[in-house]
Amino acid sequence: MATVMWAVGINLTSSVLLETPRRAGGYGFTARGIGFLYFTPLVAVILGEIFGHFFNDFIAHIYIRRHSGMFKPEARLWMSYLASVFMIPGLVLLGQALGKHWHWGVIVIGWGLYAFGVILSSVAITTYALDKFPKKPAEVAGILNFARAAGGFSLGYFQQPWGKRNGFDVSFGVQAAIVGAALGVLGVAQVIGGRAGKKVG
């Protein structure tokens, strides 16, 4: 949730700021121009899905080889650290671009980096949860999708006012910090995940 929910905020904030007239502090894009900008997350998601699919399995195979044929679902979480390398700078770059009214090309780059990282993280977390609880795929999907929907839905109520009050550079910087802090949760899951999974699963 700490990673996917910001994608909703980017969608809301970008479309409002990009369509706002230049004289009012926006970018003055037409609806068609904004539509073309939305190719950014589309392309990033496709690339992230392709790369994430193969690289996630690559990480699992390396883990299995290094551990004499044994596999732990926590090995899947390593991809999330790689994903943060794209998500955190993407959020910071996007926030700086929106807050300081940089060229729209910078928005495209930040948005693309973030969207690519989100998909890598989503692939890793979903496969981890499905590997951890292989007999409960419906429950896993339900919990993950509920968390994503709840985070995204709630963000729509405070993203715009937060950015206007504190500046979009600050709000997106805080979002990047939250993504970084979420890595600590992943670290805990990797350390104690094996014991907890045996008790729950």
Coordinates of C-alpha atoms in Angstrom, one line a residue:
M1 CA 0.0 0.0 0.0
A2 CA 2.8 2.4 0.8
T3 CA 4.0 2.2 -2.7
V4 CA 0.9 1.8 -4.9
M5 CA -1.2 4.5 -3.3
W6 CA 1.1 7.3 -4.5
A7 CA 0.4 6.3 -8.1
V8 CA -3.2 7.5 -7.5
G9 CA -1.9 10.8 -6.1
I10 CA 0.3 11.2 -9.2
N11 CA -2.7 10.7 -11.5
L12 CA -4.8 13.2 -9.6
T13 CA -2.2 15.8 -9.1
S14 CA -0.6 15.6 -12.5
S15 CA -3.8 15.9 -14.4
V16 CA -5.0 18.9 -12.4
L17 CA -1.6 20.8 -12.5
L18 CA -0.9 20.0 -16.1
E19 CA -4.4 21.2 -17.3
T20 CA -4.3 24.4 -15.2
P21 CA -3.7 27.4 -17.4
R22 CA -0.1 28.8 -17.4
R23 CA -1.3 32.2 -16.0
A24 CA -2.7 30.3 -13.0
G25 CA 0.6 28.5 -12.3
G26 CA -0.1 25.3 -14.3
Y27 CA 1.3 23.9 -17.5
G28 CA -1.7 24.7 -19.8
F29 CA -1.9 21.3 -21.4
T30 CA -5.0 20.3 -23.4
A31 CA -6.9 17.2 -22.5
R32 CA -5.3 15.5 -25.6
G33 CA -1.8 16.6 -24.4
I34 CA -2.4 15.1 -20.9
G35 CA -3.7 11.9 -22.6
F36 CA -0.4 11.6 -24.4
L37 CA 1.5 12.1 -21.1
Y38 CA -0.4 9.1 -19.8
F39 CA 1.6 6.9 -22.1
T40 CA 4.4 7.4 -19.5
P41 CA 3.0 5.1 -16.9
L42 CA 1.6 2.8 -19.5
V43 CA 5.0 2.2 -21.1
A44 CA 6.7 2.0 -17.6
V45 CA 4.1 -0.6 -16.4
I46 CA 4.7 -2.8 -19.5
L47 CA 8.5 -2.6 -19.1
G48 CA 8.2 -3.2 -15.4
E49 CA 6.0 -6.2 -15.9
I50 CA 8.3 -7.8 -18.4
F51 CA 11.5 -7.1 -16.5
G52 CA 9.9 -7.9 -13.1
H53 CA 8.6 -11.3 -14.3
F54 CA 11.9 -12.5 -15.5
F55 CA 14.1 -10.9 -12.9
N56 CA 12.0 -12.1 -10.0
D57 CA 12.4 -15.7 -11.2
F58 CA 16.1 -15.0 -11.8
I59 CA 16.4 -14.0 -8.1
A60 CA 14.6 -17.1 -7.0
H61 CA 16.8 -19.4 -9.1
I62 CA 20.0 -17.8 -7.7
Y63 CA 18.6 -18.2 -4.1
I64 CA 17.8 -21.9 -4.8
R65 CA 21.3 -22.5 -6.2
R66 CA 23.1 -20.8 -3.3
H67 CA 21.0 -22.7 -0.7
S68 CA 21.3 -26.2 -2.0
G69 CA 17.9 -26.4 -3.6
M70 CA 16.0 -24.9 -0.7
F71 CA 13.7 -22.0 -1.4
K72 CA 12.2 -19.4 1.0
P73 CA 9.5 -17.0 -0.2
E74 CA 11.4 -14.2 1.5
A75 CA 13.9 -14.4 -1.3
R76 CA 11.2 -12.8 -3.5
L77 CA 11.4 -9.6 -1.5
W78 CA 14.9 -8.6 -2.7
M79 CA 13.3 -7.2 -5.8
S80 CA 11.6 -4.6 -3.7
Y81 CA 14.9 -3.1 -2.8
L82 CA 15.7 -2.8 -6.5
A83 CA 12.3 -1.2 -7.0
S84 CA 13.0 1.4 -4.4
V85 CA 16.0 2.6 -6.5
F86 CA 13.4 3.7 -9.1
M87 CA 10.5 4.7 -6.9
I88 CA 12.3 7.0 -4.5
P89 CA 14.1 9.1 -7.0
G90 CA 11.1 9.1 -9.3
L91 CA 8.9 10.6 -6.5
V92 CA 11.5 13.1 -5.6
L93 CA 12.0 14.2 -9.2
L94 CA 8.3 14.4 -9.9
G95 CA 7.7 16.4 -6.7
Q96 CA 10.5 18.8 -7.6
A97 CA 9.2 19.2 -11.1
L98 CA 5.7 19.9 -10.1
G99 CA 6.7 22.1 -7.1
K100 CA 9.2 24.2 -9.1
H101 CA 7.4 24.1 -12.4
W102 CA 10.2 22.4 -14.3
H103 CA 9.8 21.3 -17.9
W104 CA 7.1 18.6 -18.4
G105 CA 9.9 16.2 -19.7
V106 CA 11.1 16.0 -16.1
I107 CA 7.6 15.0 -15.0
V108 CA 7.6 12.2 -17.6
I109 CA 11.0 10.9 -16.4
G110 CA 10.0 11.0 -12.7
W111 CA 6.6 9.4 -13.3
G112 CA 8.1 6.7 -15.5
L113 CA 10.8 5.8 -12.9
Y114 CA 8.2 5.6 -10.2
A115 CA 5.7 3.6 -12.2
F116 CA 8.4 1.2 -13.3
G117 CA 9.5 0.7 -9.6
V118 CA 5.9 0.2 -8.4
I119 CA 5.3 -2.6 -10.8
L120 CA 8.6 -4.3 -9.8
S121 CA 7.6 -4.0 -6.2
S122 CA 4.0 -5.2 -6.9
V123 CA 5.4 -8.3 -8.7
A124 CA 7.7 -9.1 -5.8
I125 CA 5.2 -8.6 -3.0
T126 CA 2.5 -10.5 -4.9
T127 CA 4.7 -13.5 -5.7
Y128 CA 6.1 -13.4 -2.1
A129 CA 2.6 -13.6 -0.6
L130 CA 1.5 -16.3 -3.0
D131 CA 4.6 -18.4 -2.3
K132 CA 4.1 -17.8 1.4
F133 CA 0.5 -18.9 1.4
P134 CA 0.1 -21.1 -1.7
K135 CA -3.2 -22.6 -0.5
K136 CA -4.8 -19.2 0.0
P137 CA -4.5 -17.3 -3.3
A138 CA -8.0 -15.7 -3.1
E139 CA -7.3 -14.4 0.4
V140 CA -3.9 -13.1 -0.7
A141 CA -5.4 -11.3 -3.7
G142 CA -8.2 -9.9 -1.6
I143 CA -6.0 -8.5 1.1
L144 CA -3.5 -7.0 -1.4
N145 CA -6.1 -5.4 -3.6
F146 CA -8.0 -4.1 -0.5
A147 CA -4.8 -2.4 0.8
R148 CA -4.1 -0.9 -2.7
A149 CA -7.7 0.3 -3.1
A150 CA -7.9 1.7 0.4
G151 CA -4.7 3.6 0.1
G152 CA -5.4 5.0 -3.3
F153 CA -9.0 5.9 -2.4
S154 CA -7.9 7.8 0.8
L155 CA -5.1 9.6 -1.0
G156 CA -7.6 11.4 -3.3
Y157 CA -8.9 13.3 -0.3
F158 CA -5.6 14.8 0.9
Q159 CA -3.1 14.8 -2.0
Q160 CA -4.1 18.1 -3.6
P161 CA -4.6 20.1 -0.4
W162 CA -1.3 18.8 1.0
G163 CA 0.6 19.7 -2.1
K164 CA -0.9 23.2 -2.2
R165 CA -0.4 23.8 1.5
N166 CA 3.2 22.5 1.8
G167 CA 4.4 22.5 -1.8
F168 CA 4.4 19.5 -4.1
D169 CA 8.2 19.2 -3.7
V170 CA 7.7 18.6 0.1
S171 CA 4.6 16.3 -0.3
F172 CA 6.3 14.1 -2.8
G173 CA 9.5 14.1 -0.8
V174 CA 7.6 12.8 2.2
Q175 CA 6.0 10.2 0.0
A176 CA 9.5 9.1 -1.1
A177 CA 10.5 8.9 2.6
I178 CA 7.5 6.7 3.4
V179 CA 8.5 4.4 0.6
G180 CA 12.0 4.3 2.1
A181 CA 10.6 3.5 5.5
A182 CA 8.5 0.7 4.0
L183 CA 11.8 -1.0 3.2
G184 CA 12.3 -1.5 6.9
V185 CA 9.0 -3.5 7.0
L186 CA 10.4 -5.7 4.2
G187 CA 13.6 -6.2 6.2
V188 CA 11.6 -7.4 9.2
A189 CA 9.5 -9.7 6.9
Q190 CA 12.7 -11.2 5.6
V191 CA 14.2 -11.8 9.0
I192 CA 11.2 -13.2 10.9
G193 CA 9.0 -14.2 7.9
G194 CA 10.0 -17.8 7.9
R195 CA 9.0 -18.4 11.5
A196 CA 5.8 -16.4 11.3
G197 CA 4.7 -18.1 8.1
K198 CA 5.0 -21.5 9.6
K199 CA 2.7 -20.5 12.5
V200 CA 0.1 -18.8 10.3
G201 CA 0.2 -20.9 7.1

